[in-house]
Short mmCIF file of C-alpha atoms in Angstrom, two decimals:
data_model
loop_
_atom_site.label_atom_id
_atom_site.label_comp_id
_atom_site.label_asym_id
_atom_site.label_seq_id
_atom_site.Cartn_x
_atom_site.Cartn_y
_atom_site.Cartn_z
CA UNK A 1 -34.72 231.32 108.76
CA UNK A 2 -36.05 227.99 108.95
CA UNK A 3 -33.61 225.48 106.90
CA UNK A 4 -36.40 222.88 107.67
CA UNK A 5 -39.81 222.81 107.37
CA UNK A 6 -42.66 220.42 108.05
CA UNK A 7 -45.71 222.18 107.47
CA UNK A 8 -48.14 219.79 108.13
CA UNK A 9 -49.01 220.06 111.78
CA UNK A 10 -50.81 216.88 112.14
CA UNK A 11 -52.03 213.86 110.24
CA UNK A 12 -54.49 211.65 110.88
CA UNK A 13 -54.60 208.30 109.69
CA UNK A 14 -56.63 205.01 110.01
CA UNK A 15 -55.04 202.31 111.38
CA UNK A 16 -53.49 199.68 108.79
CA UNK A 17 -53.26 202.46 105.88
CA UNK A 18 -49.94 204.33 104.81
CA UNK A 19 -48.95 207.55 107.00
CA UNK A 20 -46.80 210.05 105.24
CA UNK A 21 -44.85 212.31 106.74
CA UNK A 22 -43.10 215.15 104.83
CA UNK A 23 -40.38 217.31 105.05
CA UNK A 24 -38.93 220.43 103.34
CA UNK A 25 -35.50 221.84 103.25
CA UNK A 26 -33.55 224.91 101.73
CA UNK A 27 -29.82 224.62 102.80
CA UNK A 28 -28.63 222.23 99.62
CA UNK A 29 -25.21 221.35 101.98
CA UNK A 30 -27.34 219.25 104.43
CA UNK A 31 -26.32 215.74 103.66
CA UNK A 32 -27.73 213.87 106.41
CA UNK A 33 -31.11 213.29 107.41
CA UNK A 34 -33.32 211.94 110.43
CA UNK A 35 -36.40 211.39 111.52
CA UNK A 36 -37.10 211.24 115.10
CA UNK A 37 -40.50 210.14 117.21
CA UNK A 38 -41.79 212.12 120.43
CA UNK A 39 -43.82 210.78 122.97
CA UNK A 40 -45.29 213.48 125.16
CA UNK A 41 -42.78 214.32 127.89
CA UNK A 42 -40.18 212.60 126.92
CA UNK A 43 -37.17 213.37 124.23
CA UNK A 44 -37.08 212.83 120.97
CA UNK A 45 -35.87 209.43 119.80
CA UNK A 46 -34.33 207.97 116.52
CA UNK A 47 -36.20 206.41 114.25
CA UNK A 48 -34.16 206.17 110.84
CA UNK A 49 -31.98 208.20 109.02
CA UNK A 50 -30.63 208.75 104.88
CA UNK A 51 -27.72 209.81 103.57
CA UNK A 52 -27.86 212.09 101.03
CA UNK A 53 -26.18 209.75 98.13
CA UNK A 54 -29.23 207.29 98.56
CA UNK A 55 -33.04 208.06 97.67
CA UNK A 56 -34.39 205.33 99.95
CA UNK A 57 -33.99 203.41 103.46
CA UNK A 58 -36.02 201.02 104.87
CA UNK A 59 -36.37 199.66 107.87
CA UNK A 60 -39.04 197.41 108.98
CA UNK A 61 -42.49 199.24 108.50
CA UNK A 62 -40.46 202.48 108.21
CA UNK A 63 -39.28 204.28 104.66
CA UNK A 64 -37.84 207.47 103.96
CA UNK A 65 -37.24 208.93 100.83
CA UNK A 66 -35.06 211.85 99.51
CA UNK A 67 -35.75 213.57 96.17
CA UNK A 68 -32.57 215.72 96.47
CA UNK A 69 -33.59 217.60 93.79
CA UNK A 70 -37.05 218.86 95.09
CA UNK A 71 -35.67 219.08 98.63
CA UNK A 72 -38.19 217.25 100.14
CA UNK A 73 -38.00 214.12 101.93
CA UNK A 74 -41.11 211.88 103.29
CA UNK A 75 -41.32 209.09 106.36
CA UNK A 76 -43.64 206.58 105.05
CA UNK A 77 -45.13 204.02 107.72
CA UNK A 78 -47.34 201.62 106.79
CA UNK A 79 -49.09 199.38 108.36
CA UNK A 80 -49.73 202.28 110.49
CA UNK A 81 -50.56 201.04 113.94
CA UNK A 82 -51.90 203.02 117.25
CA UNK A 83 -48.96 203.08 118.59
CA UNK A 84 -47.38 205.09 115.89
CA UNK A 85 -49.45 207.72 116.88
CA UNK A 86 -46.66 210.78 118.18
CA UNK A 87 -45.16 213.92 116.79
CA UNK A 88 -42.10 213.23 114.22
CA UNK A 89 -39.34 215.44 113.67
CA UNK A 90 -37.44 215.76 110.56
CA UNK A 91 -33.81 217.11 111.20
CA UNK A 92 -31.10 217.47 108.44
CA UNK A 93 -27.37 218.10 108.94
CA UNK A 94 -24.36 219.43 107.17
CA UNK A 95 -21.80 217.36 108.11
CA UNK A 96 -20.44 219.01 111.21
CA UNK A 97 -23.61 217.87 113.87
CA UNK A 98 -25.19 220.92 113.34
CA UNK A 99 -28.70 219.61 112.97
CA UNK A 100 -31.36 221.44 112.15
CA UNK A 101 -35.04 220.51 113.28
CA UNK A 102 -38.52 220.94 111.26
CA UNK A 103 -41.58 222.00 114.34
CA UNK A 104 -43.07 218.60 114.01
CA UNK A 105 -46.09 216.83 112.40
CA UNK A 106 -48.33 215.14 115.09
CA UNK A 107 -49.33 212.00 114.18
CA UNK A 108 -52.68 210.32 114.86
CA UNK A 109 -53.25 206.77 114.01
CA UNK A 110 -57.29 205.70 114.60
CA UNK A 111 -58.23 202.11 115.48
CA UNK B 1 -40.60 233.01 111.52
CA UNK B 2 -40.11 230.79 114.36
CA UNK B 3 -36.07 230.86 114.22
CA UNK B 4 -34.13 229.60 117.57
CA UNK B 5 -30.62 230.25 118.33
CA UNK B 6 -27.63 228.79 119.97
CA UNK B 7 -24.98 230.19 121.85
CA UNK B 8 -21.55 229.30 121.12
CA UNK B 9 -21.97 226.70 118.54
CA UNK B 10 -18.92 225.09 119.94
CA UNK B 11 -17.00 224.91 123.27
CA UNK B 12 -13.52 223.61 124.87
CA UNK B 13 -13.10 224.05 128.33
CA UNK B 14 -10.65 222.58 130.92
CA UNK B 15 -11.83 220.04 133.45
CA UNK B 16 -13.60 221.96 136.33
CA UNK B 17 -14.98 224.89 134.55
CA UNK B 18 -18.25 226.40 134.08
CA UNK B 19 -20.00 227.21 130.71
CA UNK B 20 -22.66 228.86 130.09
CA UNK B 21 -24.71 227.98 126.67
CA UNK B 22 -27.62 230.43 125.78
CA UNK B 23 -30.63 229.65 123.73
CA UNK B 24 -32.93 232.66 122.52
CA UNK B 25 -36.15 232.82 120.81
CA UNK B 26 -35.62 235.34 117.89
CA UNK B 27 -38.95 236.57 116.39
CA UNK B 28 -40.66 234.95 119.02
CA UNK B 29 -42.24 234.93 122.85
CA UNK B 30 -41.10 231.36 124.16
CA UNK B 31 -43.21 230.42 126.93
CA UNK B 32 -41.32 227.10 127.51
CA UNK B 33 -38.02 225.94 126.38
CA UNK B 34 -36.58 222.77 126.81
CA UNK B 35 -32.84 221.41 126.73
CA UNK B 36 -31.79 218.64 125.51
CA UNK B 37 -28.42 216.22 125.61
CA UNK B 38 -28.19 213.56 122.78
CA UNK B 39 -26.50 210.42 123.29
CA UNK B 40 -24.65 207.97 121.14
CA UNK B 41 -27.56 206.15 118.64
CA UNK B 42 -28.85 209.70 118.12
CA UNK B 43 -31.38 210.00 121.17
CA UNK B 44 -32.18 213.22 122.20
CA UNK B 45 -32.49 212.90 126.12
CA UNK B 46 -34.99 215.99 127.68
CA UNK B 47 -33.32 217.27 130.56
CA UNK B 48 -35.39 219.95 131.65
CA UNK B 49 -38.42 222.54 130.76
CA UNK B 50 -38.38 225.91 131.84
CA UNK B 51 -41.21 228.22 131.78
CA UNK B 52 -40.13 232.33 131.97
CA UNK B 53 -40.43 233.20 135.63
CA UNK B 54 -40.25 229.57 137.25
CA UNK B 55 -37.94 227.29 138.16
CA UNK B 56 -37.02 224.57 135.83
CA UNK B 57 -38.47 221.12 135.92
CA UNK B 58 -35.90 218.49 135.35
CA UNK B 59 -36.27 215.14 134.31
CA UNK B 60 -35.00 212.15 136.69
CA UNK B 61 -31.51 211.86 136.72
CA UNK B 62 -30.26 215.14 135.94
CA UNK B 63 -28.49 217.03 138.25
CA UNK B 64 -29.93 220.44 138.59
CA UNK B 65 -27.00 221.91 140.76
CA UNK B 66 -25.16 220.72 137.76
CA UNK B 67 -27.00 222.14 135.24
CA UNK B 68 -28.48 225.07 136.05
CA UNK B 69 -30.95 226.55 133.67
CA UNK B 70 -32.13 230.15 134.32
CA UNK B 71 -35.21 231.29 132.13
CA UNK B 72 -34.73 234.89 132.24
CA UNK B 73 -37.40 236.49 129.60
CA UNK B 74 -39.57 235.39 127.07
CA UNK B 75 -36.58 234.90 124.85
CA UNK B 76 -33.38 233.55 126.59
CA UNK B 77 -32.45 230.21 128.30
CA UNK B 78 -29.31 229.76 129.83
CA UNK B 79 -28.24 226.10 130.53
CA UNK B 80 -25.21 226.77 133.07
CA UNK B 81 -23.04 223.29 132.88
CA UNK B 82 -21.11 223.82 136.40
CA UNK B 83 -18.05 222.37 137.10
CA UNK B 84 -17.69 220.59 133.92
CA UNK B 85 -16.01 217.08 133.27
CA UNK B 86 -15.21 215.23 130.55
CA UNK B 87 -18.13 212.70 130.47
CA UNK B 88 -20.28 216.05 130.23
CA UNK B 89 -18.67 216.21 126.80
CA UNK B 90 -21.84 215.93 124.71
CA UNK B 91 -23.95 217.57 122.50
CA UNK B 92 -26.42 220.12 123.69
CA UNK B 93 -29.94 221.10 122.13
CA UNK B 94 -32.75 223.49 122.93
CA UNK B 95 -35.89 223.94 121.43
CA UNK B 96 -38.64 226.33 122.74
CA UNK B 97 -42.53 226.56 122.29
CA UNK B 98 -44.85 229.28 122.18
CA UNK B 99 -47.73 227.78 123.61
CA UNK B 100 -48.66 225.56 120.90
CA UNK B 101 -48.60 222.24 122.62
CA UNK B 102 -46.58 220.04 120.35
CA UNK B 103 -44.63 222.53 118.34
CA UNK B 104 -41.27 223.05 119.24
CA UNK B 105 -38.73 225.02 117.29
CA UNK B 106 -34.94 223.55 118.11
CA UNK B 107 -31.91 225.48 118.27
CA UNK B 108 -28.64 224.28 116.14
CA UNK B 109 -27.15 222.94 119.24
CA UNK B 110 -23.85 223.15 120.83
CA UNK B 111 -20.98 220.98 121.02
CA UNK B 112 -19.50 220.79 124.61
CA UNK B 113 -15.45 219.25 124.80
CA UNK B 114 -13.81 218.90 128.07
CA UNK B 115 -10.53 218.38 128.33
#
């Protein structure tokens, strides 16, 4: 089954407004999560992570938040910018490296 | 739906050996899978796409007498690392796609030690 789930398939968002990105999860052992960003053709790359004893990171434009409770954790971007525009990947782990990848949420930031 | 497996989870093998790591589509037709080796920082680096019936396309850099990747059926990719050394020691992802352009559904990965 999927452990993670993004069900948003795409987002489209005006450039200089907030983009959120969300992200769901069953398995309540993950306690690591990432978000990575995918150009087309090329591999998926870091972006920022959370451990599971914090609620909120922030780096730069980029925020994630983790409501352990609800399961759910979002990718908040803002200002959003062109170049922002990409699919993102939520992935969660248990400790051991076994991540475990949501299908993606494609991204589309308008000038 | 949309589940992606990975076969073993975790490997040890001795300097020189082959392994062979499967990745299988299990509810559903993948028309292209992709493999994947993540690097220190958390980087997932694309080494190849395979599409069922066609050689593999791999990305510049990769060795693909190395790592040979056999796309059998609709629902298995082999990634075949030959003649394994240690700096092959690394961490090994597929995902595959079932025609939707930007969906891909990953596999667990598997965890590759040589010794």
């Amino acid at each position: 089954d999927q452990q993670v789930k993004q069900n948003s398939p795409s987002l489209s968002v005006q450039e200089g407004r907030i983009s959120i990105l969300n992200c769901d999860y069953t398995n309540s052992m993950f306690d690591y999560f990432l978000w990575y960003k995918k150009y087309p053709a090329e591999g998926p790359t870091f972006l920022i992570s959370i451990s599971s004893i914090k609620d909120k990171n922030e780096d730069g434009r980029f925020t994630v938040f983790l409501n352990k409770s609800a399961k759910h954790l979002s990718l908040h971007i803002v200002p959003s910018q062109p170049g922002d525009s990409a699919v993102y990947f939520c992935a969660a782990s248990a400790g051991n490296n076994d991540m475990r990848f949501g299908a993606g949420t494609r991204l589309t930031v308008k000038p | 739906g949309a589940v992606v497996s990975q076969h073993p989870s975790w490997v040890i093998c001795k300097s020189g050996t082959s392994v062979k790591i499967e990745c299988r589509s299990l509810d559903f037709q993948a028309t292209t899978m992709f493999w994947y080796r993540q690097f220190p920082k958390q980087s997932l680096m694309l080494m190849a796409t395979s599409n069922e019936g066609s050689k593999a396309t791999y990305e510049q850099g990769v060795e693909k007498d190395k790592f040979l990747i056999n796309h059998a059926s609709l629902t298995l990719s082999t990634l075949t690392v030959t003649s394994a050394h240690p700096e092959d020691s690394s961490f090994y992802i597929c995902s595959a796609s079932r025609g939707l352009p930007e969906t891909q559904y990953f596999g667990p990965g598997t965890r590759l030690l040589v010794l």
